[in-house]
mmCIF file of C-alpha atoms and ligand atoms in Angstrom:
data_model
loop_
_atom_site.group_PDB
_atom_site.id
_atom_site.type_symbol
_atom_site.label_atom_id
_atom_site.label_comp_id
_atom_site.label_asym_id
_atom_site.label_seq_id
_atom_site.Cartn_x
_atom_site.Cartn_y
_atom_site.Cartn_z
ATOM 1 C CA MET A 16 0.000 0.000 0.000
ATOM 2 C CA SER A 17 1.248 3.479 -0.835
ATOM 3 C CA THR A 18 2.694 5.435 2.069
ATOM 4 C CA ALA A 19 1.765 8.735 0.379
ATOM 5 C CA SER A 20 -0.492 11.079 2.268
ATOM 6 C CA PHE A 21 -3.480 11.742 0.024
ATOM 7 C CA VAL A 22 -5.473 13.843 2.464
ATOM 8 C CA PRO A 23 -4.152 17.421 2.571
ATOM 9 C CA ALA A 24 -3.711 18.986 6.002
ATOM 10 C CA ASP A 25 -6.643 21.416 5.645
ATOM 11 C CA LEU A 26 -9.035 18.599 4.721
ATOM 12 C CA ALA A 27 -7.729 16.436 7.594
ATOM 13 C CA VAL A 28 -8.401 19.276 10.035
ATOM 14 C CA TRP A 29 -11.895 19.864 8.604
ATOM 15 C CA LEU A 30 -12.734 16.163 8.825
ATOM 16 C CA ASP A 31 -11.461 15.839 12.403
ATOM 17 C CA THR A 32 -13.285 18.994 13.472
ATOM 18 C CA HIS A 33 -16.564 17.921 11.871
ATOM 19 C CA ALA A 34 -16.433 14.114 12.247
ATOM 20 C CA GLU A 35 -18.882 14.164 15.131
ATOM 21 C CA LEU A 36 -21.346 16.430 13.314
ATOM 22 C CA LEU A 37 -21.058 14.424 10.079
ATOM 23 C CA ASP A 38 -22.018 11.353 12.070
ATOM 24 C CA SER A 39 -24.831 12.868 14.121
ATOM 25 C CA SER A 40 -26.486 15.369 11.758
ATOM 26 C CA ALA A 41 -26.992 16.227 8.103
ATOM 27 C CA GLY A 42 -25.869 19.831 8.711
ATOM 28 C CA HIS A 43 -22.621 19.622 6.729
ATOM 29 C CA ALA A 44 -23.764 16.945 4.243
ATOM 30 C CA ARG A 45 -23.533 19.231 1.231
ATOM 31 C CA GLU A 46 -19.859 20.028 1.908
ATOM 32 C CA ILE A 47 -18.442 16.504 1.758
ATOM 33 C CA VAL A 48 -18.311 15.871 -2.004
ATOM 34 C CA PRO A 49 -17.003 19.367 -2.910
ATOM 35 C CA ARG A 50 -14.284 19.155 -0.244
ATOM 36 C CA LEU A 51 -13.137 15.681 -1.306
ATOM 37 C CA ALA A 52 -13.188 16.841 -4.948
ATOM 38 C CA ALA A 53 -11.214 20.000 -4.158
ATOM 39 C CA ALA A 54 -8.517 17.787 -2.605
ATOM 40 C CA GLY A 55 -8.382 15.812 -5.888
ATOM 41 C CA LEU A 56 -9.313 12.570 -4.129
ATOM 42 C CA PHE A 57 -11.795 11.299 -6.739
ATOM 43 C CA GLY A 58 -9.127 11.273 -9.460
ATOM 44 C CA ILE A 59 -6.793 8.896 -7.599
ATOM 45 C CA GLY A 60 -6.438 5.649 -9.557
ATOM 46 C CA VAL A 61 -8.179 7.242 -12.578
ATOM 47 C CA PRO A 62 -6.019 7.368 -15.737
ATOM 48 C CA VAL A 63 -4.540 10.794 -16.478
ATOM 49 C CA THR A 64 -6.011 10.603 -19.985
ATOM 50 C CA TYR A 65 -9.272 11.768 -18.375
ATOM 51 C CA ALA A 66 -9.406 15.412 -17.285
ATOM 52 C CA GLY A 67 -9.217 15.280 -13.484
ATOM 53 C CA GLY A 68 -7.637 11.807 -13.461
ATOM 54 C CA ARG A 69 -4.492 11.684 -11.326
ATOM 55 C CA GLY A 70 -3.235 8.254 -12.379
ATOM 56 C CA GLY A 71 -1.811 5.847 -9.835
ATOM 57 C CA ALA A 72 -2.848 2.330 -8.942
ATOM 58 C CA ALA A 73 -6.217 0.991 -7.789
ATOM 59 C CA THR A 74 -4.623 0.421 -4.380
ATOM 60 C CA ASP A 75 -3.946 4.174 -4.124
ATOM 61 C CA ALA A 76 -7.694 4.771 -4.240
ATOM 62 C CA VAL A 77 -8.154 2.163 -1.466
ATOM 63 C CA GLU A 78 -5.498 3.945 0.581
ATOM 64 C CA ALA A 79 -7.143 7.344 0.014
ATOM 65 C CA ILE A 80 -10.480 5.980 1.295
ATOM 66 C CA ALA A 81 -8.662 4.443 4.290
ATOM 67 C CA GLN A 82 -7.064 7.804 5.082
ATOM 68 C CA VAL A 83 -10.425 9.600 4.984
ATOM 69 C CA ALA A 84 -12.010 6.796 7.072
ATOM 70 C CA SER A 85 -9.421 7.318 9.768
ATOM 71 C CA HIS A 86 -10.941 10.795 10.246
ATOM 72 C CA SER A 87 -14.633 10.231 9.458
ATOM 73 C CA LEU A 88 -16.483 7.153 8.241
ATOM 74 C CA SER A 89 -19.389 9.324 7.041
ATOM 75 C CA ALA A 90 -17.086 11.164 4.630
ATOM 76 C CA ALA A 91 -15.303 7.949 3.679
ATOM 77 C CA PHE A 92 -18.538 6.151 2.859
ATOM 78 C CA VAL A 93 -19.642 9.047 0.656
ATOM 79 C CA PHE A 94 -16.186 8.851 -0.966
ATOM 80 C CA TRP A 95 -16.672 5.091 -1.481
ATOM 81 C CA GLY A 96 -20.097 5.504 -3.151
ATOM 82 C CA HIS A 97 -18.853 8.285 -5.420
ATOM 83 C CA ARG A 98 -15.578 6.585 -6.333
ATOM 84 C CA THR A 99 -17.303 3.235 -6.932
ATOM 85 C CA PHE A 100 -19.680 4.903 -9.389
ATOM 86 C CA ILE A 101 -16.587 6.332 -11.155
ATOM 87 C CA GLU A 102 -15.163 2.797 -11.238
ATOM 88 C CA TYR A 103 -18.344 1.568 -12.977
ATOM 89 C CA LEU A 104 -17.907 4.196 -15.688
ATOM 90 C CA LEU A 105 -14.223 3.301 -16.124
ATOM 91 C CA HIS A 106 -15.257 -0.331 -16.753
ATOM 92 C CA SER A 107 -18.331 0.428 -18.826
ATOM 93 C CA PRO A 108 -18.266 -0.304 -22.565
ATOM 94 C CA ASN A 109 -20.368 2.882 -22.964
ATOM 95 C CA ALA A 110 -17.656 5.434 -23.841
ATOM 96 C CA GLY A 111 -20.233 8.171 -24.502
ATOM 97 C CA LEU A 112 -21.641 7.929 -20.980
ATOM 98 C CA ARG A 113 -18.125 7.923 -19.507
ATOM 99 C CA GLU A 114 -16.941 10.913 -21.530
ATOM 100 C CA THR A 115 -20.064 12.912 -20.734
ATOM 101 C CA TRP A 116 -20.107 12.374 -16.973
ATOM 102 C CA LEU A 117 -16.591 11.584 -15.787
ATOM 103 C CA PRO A 118 -15.381 15.223 -15.753
ATOM 104 C CA GLN A 119 -18.366 16.336 -13.642
ATOM 105 C CA LEU A 120 -17.932 13.390 -11.271
ATOM 106 C CA LEU A 121 -14.221 14.031 -10.825
ATOM 107 C CA SER A 122 -14.826 17.706 -10.119
ATOM 108 C CA GLY A 123 -17.643 16.872 -7.681
ATOM 109 C CA GLU A 124 -20.255 18.852 -9.653
ATOM 110 C CA ILE A 125 -22.512 15.816 -9.674
ATOM 111 C CA ALA A 126 -22.633 13.017 -7.112
ATOM 112 C CA GLY A 127 -22.209 9.359 -8.046
ATOM 113 C CA ALA A 128 -24.221 6.813 -6.099
ATOM 114 C CA THR A 129 -24.274 3.048 -6.244
ATOM 115 C CA GLY A 130 -27.603 1.336 -5.695
ATOM 116 C CA LEU A 131 -26.339 -2.118 -6.498
ATOM 117 C CA SER A 132 -26.816 -3.921 -3.163
ATOM 118 C CA ASN A 133 -30.047 -5.353 -4.515
ATOM 119 C CA ALA A 134 -28.296 -6.554 -7.697
ATOM 120 C CA MET A 135 -25.462 -8.114 -5.685
ATOM 121 C CA LYS A 136 -27.956 -9.944 -3.494
ATOM 122 C CA TYR A 137 -29.935 -10.962 -6.591
ATOM 123 C CA LEU A 138 -26.812 -12.436 -8.188
ATOM 124 C CA SER A 139 -26.177 -14.370 -4.975
ATOM 125 C CA ALA A 140 -29.791 -15.633 -5.136
ATOM 126 C CA LEU A 141 -30.648 -13.798 -1.892
ATOM 127 C CA GLU A 142 -33.510 -11.610 -3.154
ATOM 128 C CA PRO A 143 -35.383 -10.728 -6.380
ATOM 129 C CA LEU A 144 -34.479 -7.627 -8.396
ATOM 130 C CA GLN A 145 -36.587 -4.697 -7.257
ATOM 131 C CA MET A 146 -36.381 -2.659 -10.473
ATOM 132 C CA LYS A 147 -37.957 -3.430 -13.865
ATOM 133 C CA ALA A 148 -37.353 -2.160 -17.411
ATOM 134 C CA GLU A 149 -40.155 -2.377 -20.003
ATOM 135 C CA PRO A 150 -39.266 -1.657 -23.639
ATOM 136 C CA VAL A 151 -40.982 1.400 -25.204
ATOM 137 C CA ALA A 152 -40.914 2.789 -28.744
ATOM 138 C CA ALA A 153 -37.667 4.496 -29.755
ATOM 139 C CA ASP A 154 -37.730 8.269 -30.206
ATOM 140 C CA GLY A 155 -36.230 10.157 -33.185
ATOM 141 C CA SER A 156 -32.663 9.046 -32.286
ATOM 142 C CA GLY A 157 -33.544 5.397 -32.960
ATOM 143 C CA ALA A 158 -31.844 4.341 -29.712
ATOM 144 C CA ARG A 159 -33.464 1.456 -27.764
ATOM 145 C CA ARG A 160 -35.576 2.831 -24.958
ATOM 146 C CA TRP A 161 -37.156 1.570 -21.740
ATOM 147 C CA ALA A 162 -39.632 2.676 -19.053
ATOM 148 C CA LEU A 163 -38.051 2.043 -15.643
ATOM 149 C CA SER A 164 -39.865 1.375 -12.368
ATOM 150 C CA GLY A 165 -39.141 0.134 -8.872
ATOM 151 C CA SER A 166 -37.631 1.239 -5.606
ATOM 152 C CA LEU A 167 -34.448 0.759 -3.611
ATOM 153 C CA PRO A 168 -34.522 1.254 0.166
ATOM 154 C CA TRP A 169 -30.939 2.422 0.813
ATOM 155 C CA ILE A 170 -28.654 4.556 -1.322
ATOM 156 C CA THR A 171 -25.869 6.833 -0.105
ATOM 157 C CA ASN A 172 -24.693 10.067 -1.763
ATOM 158 C CA LEU A 173 -28.116 10.938 -3.198
ATOM 159 C CA ARG A 174 -27.201 14.616 -3.010
ATOM 160 C CA PRO A 175 -30.268 16.850 -3.337
ATOM 161 C CA GLU A 176 -27.971 19.147 -5.367
ATOM 162 C CA GLY A 177 -27.749 16.465 -8.105
ATOM 163 C CA PHE A 178 -26.799 12.815 -8.513
ATOM 164 C CA LEU A 179 -26.446 9.934 -10.904
ATOM 165 C CA VAL A 180 -27.265 6.543 -9.463
ATOM 166 C CA ALA A 181 -26.328 3.108 -10.780
ATOM 167 C CA ALA A 182 -29.121 0.563 -10.474
ATOM 168 C CA ALA A 183 -29.863 -2.838 -12.012
ATOM 169 C CA PHE A 184 -33.126 -3.504 -13.850
ATOM 170 C CA ASP A 185 -34.833 -6.742 -14.756
ATOM 171 C CA HIS A 186 -35.840 -6.983 -18.437
ATOM 172 C CA ALA A 187 -38.985 -9.055 -18.711
ATOM 173 C CA ASP A 188 -38.385 -9.397 -22.475
ATOM 174 C CA SER A 189 -34.728 -10.579 -22.510
ATOM 175 C CA GLY A 190 -34.385 -12.083 -19.036
ATOM 176 C CA LYS A 191 -30.947 -10.457 -18.749
ATOM 177 C CA PRO A 192 -30.734 -7.684 -16.114
ATOM 178 C CA SER A 193 -28.856 -4.540 -17.118
ATOM 179 C CA ILE A 194 -27.416 -1.552 -15.246
ATOM 180 C CA PHE A 195 -28.406 2.057 -15.944
ATOM 181 C CA ALA A 196 -27.087 5.389 -14.722
ATOM 182 C CA VAL A 197 -30.243 7.192 -13.611
ATOM 183 C CA PRO A 198 -30.037 10.999 -13.364
ATOM 184 C CA HIS A 199 -31.754 12.779 -10.444
ATOM 185 C CA ASP A 200 -33.752 15.166 -12.632
ATOM 186 C CA LEU A 201 -35.368 12.564 -14.895
ATOM 187 C CA PRO A 202 -39.182 12.775 -14.686
ATOM 188 C CA GLY A 203 -40.389 9.833 -12.582
ATOM 189 C CA VAL A 204 -37.293 9.706 -10.340
ATOM 190 C CA GLY A 205 -37.818 10.567 -6.670
ATOM 191 C CA ARG A 206 -35.618 10.580 -3.578
ATOM 192 C CA SER A 207 -37.107 10.133 -0.086
ATOM 193 C CA ALA A 208 -36.160 12.344 2.841
ATOM 194 C CA ASP A 209 -32.872 11.286 4.457
ATOM 195 C CA LEU A 210 -33.272 8.009 6.340
ATOM 196 C CA ASP A 211 -33.361 8.409 10.125
ATOM 197 C CA LEU A 212 -29.977 6.761 10.736
ATOM 198 C CA ILE A 213 -28.285 6.221 14.106
ATOM 199 C CA ALA A 214 -24.968 7.393 12.555
ATOM 200 C CA LEU A 215 -23.431 8.504 9.204
ATOM 201 C CA ARG A 216 -26.237 11.073 9.050
ATOM 202 C CA ALA A 217 -24.416 13.427 6.659
ATOM 203 C CA SER A 218 -24.096 10.656 4.069
ATOM 204 C CA ASN A 219 -27.182 11.690 2.061
ATOM 205 C CA THR A 220 -28.612 8.196 2.488
ATOM 206 C CA ALA A 221 -32.181 7.907 1.229
ATOM 207 C CA ALA A 222 -34.547 5.603 -0.637
ATOM 208 C CA LEU A 223 -35.050 5.909 -4.373
ATOM 209 C CA LYS A 224 -38.375 5.480 -6.167
ATOM 210 C CA ILE A 225 -38.667 5.299 -9.931
ATOM 211 C CA GLU A 226 -42.053 5.334 -11.677
ATOM 212 C CA GLY A 227 -42.153 5.045 -15.458
ATOM 213 C CA ALA A 228 -38.958 7.075 -15.951
ATOM 214 C CA GLN A 229 -37.727 6.668 -19.520
ATOM 215 C CA LEU A 230 -34.101 6.198 -20.549
ATOM 216 C CA ASP A 231 -32.457 4.961 -23.712
ATOM 217 C CA GLU A 232 -29.358 2.855 -24.265
ATOM 218 C CA ARG A 233 -27.094 5.908 -24.062
ATOM 219 C CA TRP A 234 -27.629 5.703 -20.258
ATOM 220 C CA MET A 235 -26.780 2.034 -20.015
ATOM 221 C CA ILE A 236 -23.653 1.261 -17.965
ATOM 222 C CA ALA A 237 -23.789 -2.426 -18.876
ATOM 223 C CA ASP A 238 -26.309 -4.569 -20.733
ATOM 224 C CA ASN A 239 -25.362 -7.685 -18.766
ATOM 225 C CA ALA A 240 -25.418 -6.955 -15.036
ATOM 226 C CA SER A 241 -24.070 -10.352 -14.102
ATOM 227 C CA THR A 242 -20.825 -10.285 -16.108
ATOM 228 C CA PHE A 243 -20.302 -6.587 -15.369
ATOM 229 C CA LEU A 244 -20.675 -7.014 -11.615
ATOM 230 C CA THR A 245 -18.301 -9.973 -11.562
ATOM 231 C CA ARG A 246 -15.732 -7.746 -13.280
ATOM 232 C CA VAL A 247 -16.186 -4.688 -11.040
ATOM 233 C CA ARG A 248 -16.660 -6.617 -7.781
ATOM 234 C CA PRO A 249 -12.941 -6.557 -6.840
ATOM 235 C CA GLY A 250 -12.932 -2.765 -7.245
ATOM 236 C CA PHE A 251 -16.224 -2.371 -5.359
ATOM 237 C CA LEU A 252 -15.078 -4.611 -2.496
ATOM 238 C CA GLY A 253 -11.456 -3.477 -2.488
ATOM 239 C CA LEU A 254 -12.497 0.180 -2.115
ATOM 240 C CA GLN A 255 -14.911 -0.907 0.608
ATOM 241 C CA CYS A 256 -12.050 -2.605 2.482
ATOM 242 C CA GLY A 257 -10.457 0.865 2.676
ATOM 243 C CA LEU A 258 -13.206 1.790 5.161
ATOM 244 C CA SER A 259 -12.111 -1.013 7.501
ATOM 245 C CA LEU A 260 -8.398 -0.270 7.118
ATOM 246 C CA GLY A 261 -8.832 3.388 8.069
ATOM 247 C CA LEU A 262 -11.116 2.722 10.992
ATOM 248 C CA ALA A 263 -8.897 -0.033 12.438
ATOM 249 C CA ARG A 264 -5.787 2.127 12.066
ATOM 250 C CA ARG A 265 -7.376 5.061 13.874
ATOM 251 C CA ALA A 266 -8.663 2.896 16.732
ATOM 252 C CA LEU A 267 -5.192 1.358 17.207
ATOM 253 C CA ALA A 268 -3.580 4.815 17.033
ATOM 254 C CA SER A 269 -5.932 5.911 19.794
ATOM 255 C CA VAL A 270 -4.943 2.875 21.923
ATOM 256 C CA ALA A 271 -1.298 3.931 21.484
ATOM 257 C CA LEU A 272 -2.178 7.346 22.984
ATOM 258 C CA ALA A 273 -3.952 5.923 26.052
ATOM 259 C CA ARG A 274 -2.683 6.360 29.601
ATOM 260 C CA PRO A 275 0.579 4.447 30.182
ATOM 261 C CA ALA A 276 -0.975 1.858 32.521
ATOM 262 C CA SER A 277 -3.772 0.994 30.046
ATOM 263 C CA ARG A 278 -1.342 0.999 27.172
ATOM 264 C CA LEU A 279 0.969 -1.409 28.922
ATOM 265 C CA ALA A 280 -1.832 -3.772 29.904
ATOM 266 C CA LEU A 281 -3.162 -3.854 26.342
ATOM 267 C CA ALA A 282 0.201 -3.806 24.527
ATOM 268 C CA ALA A 283 0.184 -7.475 23.518
ATOM 269 C CA ASP A 284 -3.391 -7.254 22.147
ATOM 270 C CA ALA A 285 -2.587 -4.036 20.284
ATOM 271 C CA GLU A 286 0.538 -5.526 18.771
ATOM 272 C CA GLN A 287 -1.309 -8.625 17.620
ATOM 273 C CA LEU A 288 -4.017 -6.514 15.966
ATOM 274 C CA ALA A 289 -1.427 -4.233 14.320
ATOM 275 C CA ASP A 290 0.377 -7.280 12.902
ATOM 276 C CA GLU A 291 -2.906 -8.695 11.632
ATOM 277 C CA LEU A 292 -3.769 -5.325 10.063
ATOM 278 C CA ALA A 293 -0.401 -5.194 8.283
ATOM 279 C CA ARG A 294 -0.816 -8.771 7.041
ATOM 280 C CA LEU A 295 -4.353 -8.200 5.712
ATOM 281 C CA THR A 296 -3.330 -4.902 4.096
ATOM 282 C CA ASP A 297 -0.464 -6.615 2.222
ATOM 283 C CA GLN A 298 -2.730 -9.445 1.139
ATOM 284 C CA LEU A 299 -5.374 -7.015 -0.140
ATOM 285 C CA CYS A 300 -2.841 -4.950 -2.089
ATOM 286 C CA MET A 301 -1.156 -7.954 -3.662
ATOM 287 C CA GLY A 302 -4.491 -9.461 -4.733
ATOM 288 C CA ILE A 303 -5.759 -6.188 -6.228
ATOM 289 C CA ALA A 304 -2.469 -5.511 -8.025
ATOM 290 C CA ALA A 305 -2.293 -9.052 -9.444
ATOM 291 C CA GLN A 306 -6.042 -8.962 -10.295
ATOM 292 C CA THR A 307 -6.490 -12.387 -8.718
ATOM 293 C CA TYR A 308 -9.931 -11.509 -7.316
ATOM 294 C CA VAL A 309 -11.619 -11.234 -10.711
ATOM 295 C CA GLU A 310 -11.509 -14.975 -11.392
ATOM 296 C CA ASP A 311 -11.760 -16.131 -7.800
ATOM 297 C CA ALA A 312 -13.422 -13.731 -5.396
ATOM 298 C CA SER A 313 -13.451 -16.104 -2.426
ATOM 299 C CA ASN A 314 -10.129 -14.855 -1.015
ATOM 300 C CA LEU A 315 -11.391 -11.291 -1.239
ATOM 301 C CA PHE A 316 -14.575 -12.362 0.601
ATOM 302 C CA ARG A 317 -12.398 -13.926 3.330
ATOM 303 C CA LEU A 318 -10.337 -10.746 3.548
ATOM 304 C CA ARG A 319 -13.422 -8.556 3.935
ATOM 305 C CA ILE A 320 -14.701 -10.878 6.703
ATOM 306 C CA ALA A 321 -11.309 -10.831 8.466
ATOM 307 C CA LEU A 322 -11.097 -7.033 8.201
ATOM 308 C CA ALA A 323 -14.605 -6.579 9.641
ATOM 309 C CA SER A 324 -13.630 -8.753 12.575
ATOM 310 C CA LEU A 325 -10.370 -6.825 13.001
ATOM 311 C CA VAL A 326 -12.226 -3.487 13.053
ATOM 312 C CA ALA A 327 -14.550 -4.792 15.773
ATOM 313 C CA SER A 328 -11.572 -5.974 17.863
ATOM 314 C CA ALA A 329 -9.605 -2.749 17.346
ATOM 315 C CA VAL A 330 -12.541 -0.544 18.316
ATOM 316 C CA ASN A 331 -13.247 -2.775 21.307
ATOM 317 C CA LEU A 332 -9.622 -2.341 22.386
ATOM 318 C CA GLU A 333 -9.996 1.439 22.020
ATOM 319 C CA VAL A 334 -13.055 1.278 24.305
ATOM 320 C CA GLN A 335 -10.994 -0.652 26.878
ATOM 321 C CA ALA A 336 -8.036 1.724 26.563
ATOM 322 C CA SER A 337 -10.111 4.886 27.016
ATOM 323 C CA GLY A 338 -11.968 3.513 30.055
ATOM 324 C CA GLY A 339 -14.602 5.719 31.699
ATOM 325 C CA GLN A 340 -13.323 8.763 29.782
ATOM 326 C CA GLY A 341 -14.652 7.226 26.577
ATOM 327 C CA TYR A 342 -18.138 7.138 28.101
ATOM 328 C CA LEU A 343 -18.199 10.908 28.442
ATOM 329 C CA ARG A 344 -19.813 12.922 25.687
ATOM 330 C CA GLU A 345 -16.781 15.151 25.207
ATOM 331 C CA GLN A 346 -14.750 12.031 24.412
ATOM 332 C CA SER A 347 -17.319 11.052 21.839
ATOM 333 C CA ALA A 348 -14.816 9.944 19.159
ATOM 334 C CA VAL A 349 -14.666 6.585 20.925
ATOM 335 C CA ALA A 350 -18.445 6.155 20.905
ATOM 336 C CA ARG A 351 -18.565 7.420 17.320
ATOM 337 C CA ARG A 352 -16.066 4.813 16.222
ATOM 338 C CA VAL A 353 -18.163 2.111 17.903
ATOM 339 C CA ARG A 354 -21.145 3.273 15.803
ATOM 340 C CA GLU A 355 -18.992 3.562 12.675
ATOM 341 C CA ALA A 356 -17.638 0.060 13.245
ATOM 342 C CA SER A 357 -21.166 -1.371 13.499
ATOM 343 C CA PHE A 358 -21.746 -0.304 9.909
ATOM 344 C CA VAL A 359 -18.839 -2.368 8.542
ATOM 345 C CA PRO A 360 -20.483 -5.832 8.798
ATOM 346 C CA ILE A 361 -23.848 -4.762 7.364
ATOM 347 C CA VAL A 362 -22.908 -2.960 4.166
ATOM 348 C CA THR A 363 -23.404 -5.153 1.098
ATOM 349 C CA PRO A 364 -21.920 -7.645 0.656
ATOM 350 C CA SER A 365 -22.647 -8.111 4.350
ATOM 351 C CA ILE A 366 -20.646 -10.518 6.463
ATOM 352 C CA VAL A 367 -23.682 -12.816 6.724
ATOM 353 C CA GLN A 368 -24.005 -12.772 2.944
ATOM 354 C CA LEU A 369 -20.305 -13.490 2.387
ATOM 355 C CA LYS A 370 -20.292 -16.359 4.870
ATOM 356 C CA HIS A 371 -23.360 -17.739 3.121
ATOM 357 C CA GLN A 372 -21.585 -17.481 -0.267
ATOM 358 C CA LEU A 373 -18.414 -19.135 1.011
ATOM 359 C CA ALA A 374 -20.445 -21.985 2.504
ATOM 360 C CA LEU A 375 -22.233 -22.505 -0.825
ATOM 361 C CA HIS A 376 -18.895 -22.396 -2.634
ATOM 362 C CA ALA A 377 -17.418 -24.993 -0.254
ATOM 363 C CA ARG A 378 -20.409 -27.304 -0.856
ATOM 364 C CA THR A 379 -19.983 -27.161 -4.642
ATOM 365 C CA GLU A 380 -16.200 -27.768 -4.590
HETATM 366 C C1 FAD B 19 -26.160 3.771 6.252
HETATM 367 C C2 FAD B 19 -26.405 2.816 5.134
HETATM 368 C C3 FAD B 19 -26.044 3.168 3.856
HETATM 369 C C4 FAD B 19 -26.272 2.303 2.787
HETATM 370 N N1 FAD B 19 -25.926 2.697 1.533
HETATM 371 C C5 FAD B 19 -26.166 1.880 0.482
HETATM 372 C C6 FAD B 19 -25.812 2.269 -0.834
HETATM 373 O O1 FAD B 19 -25.246 3.328 -1.086
HETATM 374 N N2 FAD B 19 -26.121 1.434 -1.829
HETATM 375 C C7 FAD B 19 -26.737 0.242 -1.634
HETATM 376 O O2 FAD B 19 -27.004 -0.451 -2.611
HETATM 377 N N3 FAD B 19 -27.055 -0.179 -0.387
HETATM 378 C C8 FAD B 19 -26.781 0.614 0.678
HETATM 379 N N4 FAD B 19 -27.118 0.202 1.945
HETATM 380 C C9 FAD B 19 -27.714 -1.123 2.122
HETATM 381 C C10 FAD B 19 -26.663 -2.101 2.626
HETATM 382 O O3 FAD B 19 -25.606 -2.208 1.690
HETATM 383 C C11 FAD B 19 -27.257 -3.456 2.872
HETATM 384 O O4 FAD B 19 -27.910 -3.957 1.736
HETATM 385 C C12 FAD B 19 -28.268 -3.447 3.930
HETATM 386 O O5 FAD B 19 -27.766 -2.778 5.063
HETATM 387 C C13 FAD B 19 -28.521 -4.910 4.294
HETATM 388 O O6 FAD B 19 -29.539 -4.853 5.197
HETATM 389 P P1 FAD B 19 -30.889 -5.574 4.936
HETATM 390 O O7 FAD B 19 -31.819 -5.029 5.927
HETATM 391 O O8 FAD B 19 -31.245 -5.473 3.491
HETATM 392 O O9 FAD B 19 -30.472 -7.020 5.243
HETATM 393 P P2 FAD B 19 -31.457 -8.239 5.194
HETATM 394 O O10 FAD B 19 -31.827 -8.516 3.788
HETATM 395 O O11 FAD B 19 -32.493 -8.077 6.226
HETATM 396 O O12 FAD B 19 -30.518 -9.370 5.650
HETATM 397 C C14 FAD B 19 -29.970 -9.425 6.948
HETATM 398 C C15 FAD B 19 -28.665 -10.090 6.781
HETATM 399 O O13 FAD B 19 -28.781 -11.410 6.264
HETATM 400 C C16 FAD B 19 -28.172 -11.499 4.980
HETATM 401 N N5 FAD B 19 -29.090 -12.326 4.174
HETATM 402 C C17 FAD B 19 -30.274 -11.959 3.662
HETATM 403 N N6 FAD B 19 -30.863 -12.995 3.033
HETATM 404 C C18 FAD B 19 -30.027 -14.042 3.184
HETATM 405 C C19 FAD B 19 -30.064 -15.409 2.777
HETATM 406 N N7 FAD B 19 -31.072 -15.917 2.064
HETATM 407 N N8 FAD B 19 -29.024 -16.190 3.109
HETATM 408 C C20 FAD B 19 -27.977 -15.697 3.788
HETATM 409 N N9 FAD B 19 -27.890 -14.436 4.206
HETATM 410 C C21 FAD B 19 -28.889 -13.612 3.910
HETATM 411 C C22 FAD B 19 -28.021 -10.075 4.486
HETATM 412 O O14 FAD B 19 -26.928 -9.914 3.632
HETATM 413 C C23 FAD B 19 -27.839 -9.308 5.809
HETATM 414 O O15 FAD B 19 -26.533 -9.379 6.286
HETATM 415 C C24 FAD B 19 -26.873 1.037 3.022
HETATM 416 C C25 FAD B 19 -27.223 0.661 4.329
HETATM 417 C C26 FAD B 19 -26.981 1.527 5.369
HETATM 418 C C27 FAD B 19 -27.336 1.080 6.763
#
């Protein structure tokens, strides 16, 4: 993993100062994407041939998300949603869509959101697709056209100021689900009020409802959701692992700053977790760099499970190290990290889902 510092000092200070508010209220929600964009974070790992792309490896983008997560998981999860949408466009065969929207995504003018939990669960045979596409007559352009309908209960980075959301739609006619980029201002597209979350409240997380909204093939990210998702899954999951890396690092850093007596008592546990973190980080980077997770995702699933468990242990150690102080409101970073850590196992693919997949895989081997 790169040792470069991707988060400039002014952004780090802003994130640390506002981490509590970003978690507990939507007050500063509108500032997250513009601030991350101004720091050039969305262009990391994006080829320099695109305006706003900064080049670098895919693991640099993971590291950048980890660095933001060590300050605020709300901001890091917004970063993940936005950057994952960018990743979809980079992998899409639809060059027109990419060329039209990439510059505005990299500059933070429009938000990218990924509503693909439902599709991921569908592909793992966990639930039916909740969105449908019905063919309609082409307009003057001659492009194939569909009426889209359905709803998705959870999507982050649905900025009221403007978003594009990736969602998968079932095609009754072809039987092959596809993925569209749905723009916020399309007639028939509606966003709920922010969900009443216990944490990450500045993440612009809401439900999406689509009723008869019409799009043509120029908005299609991929016409075969299954093959596309298999290809982008390592990016999706790898970037998501950045959330765990950052959170675990920050919790362990906080243990290292505890009172000497606590530090000494917990030193062996802290060292073991730090070693485990270093080992998992190396494994993640090597797998992403060698692209081994495209063909066989099971090791990446195991890594995500191990990282979620590591985050829980690291945050638990931070709770022990801070003692009664951590139970005081003014020491709320400890309590915030406990809430942030509870999000790690439930975001798709959830730990339950991954364990289920690995068990199925083991049975078919
Ligand atoms: C703050 C927040 C932000 C989110 N942002 C997004 C977003 O941007 N985009 C997005 O697409 N989603 C998002 N989600 C949704 C998230 O990724 C998960 O899909 C959701 O939290 C899973 O919860 P659930 O209630 O759907 O789980 P349930 O479907 O109730 O399942 C409970 C658990 O069991 C597992 N499970 C379900 N069925 C089975 C089965 N048959 N066999 C084995 N295991 C099973 C599930 O994976 C889950 O772990 C967000 C959620 C939260 C809380």
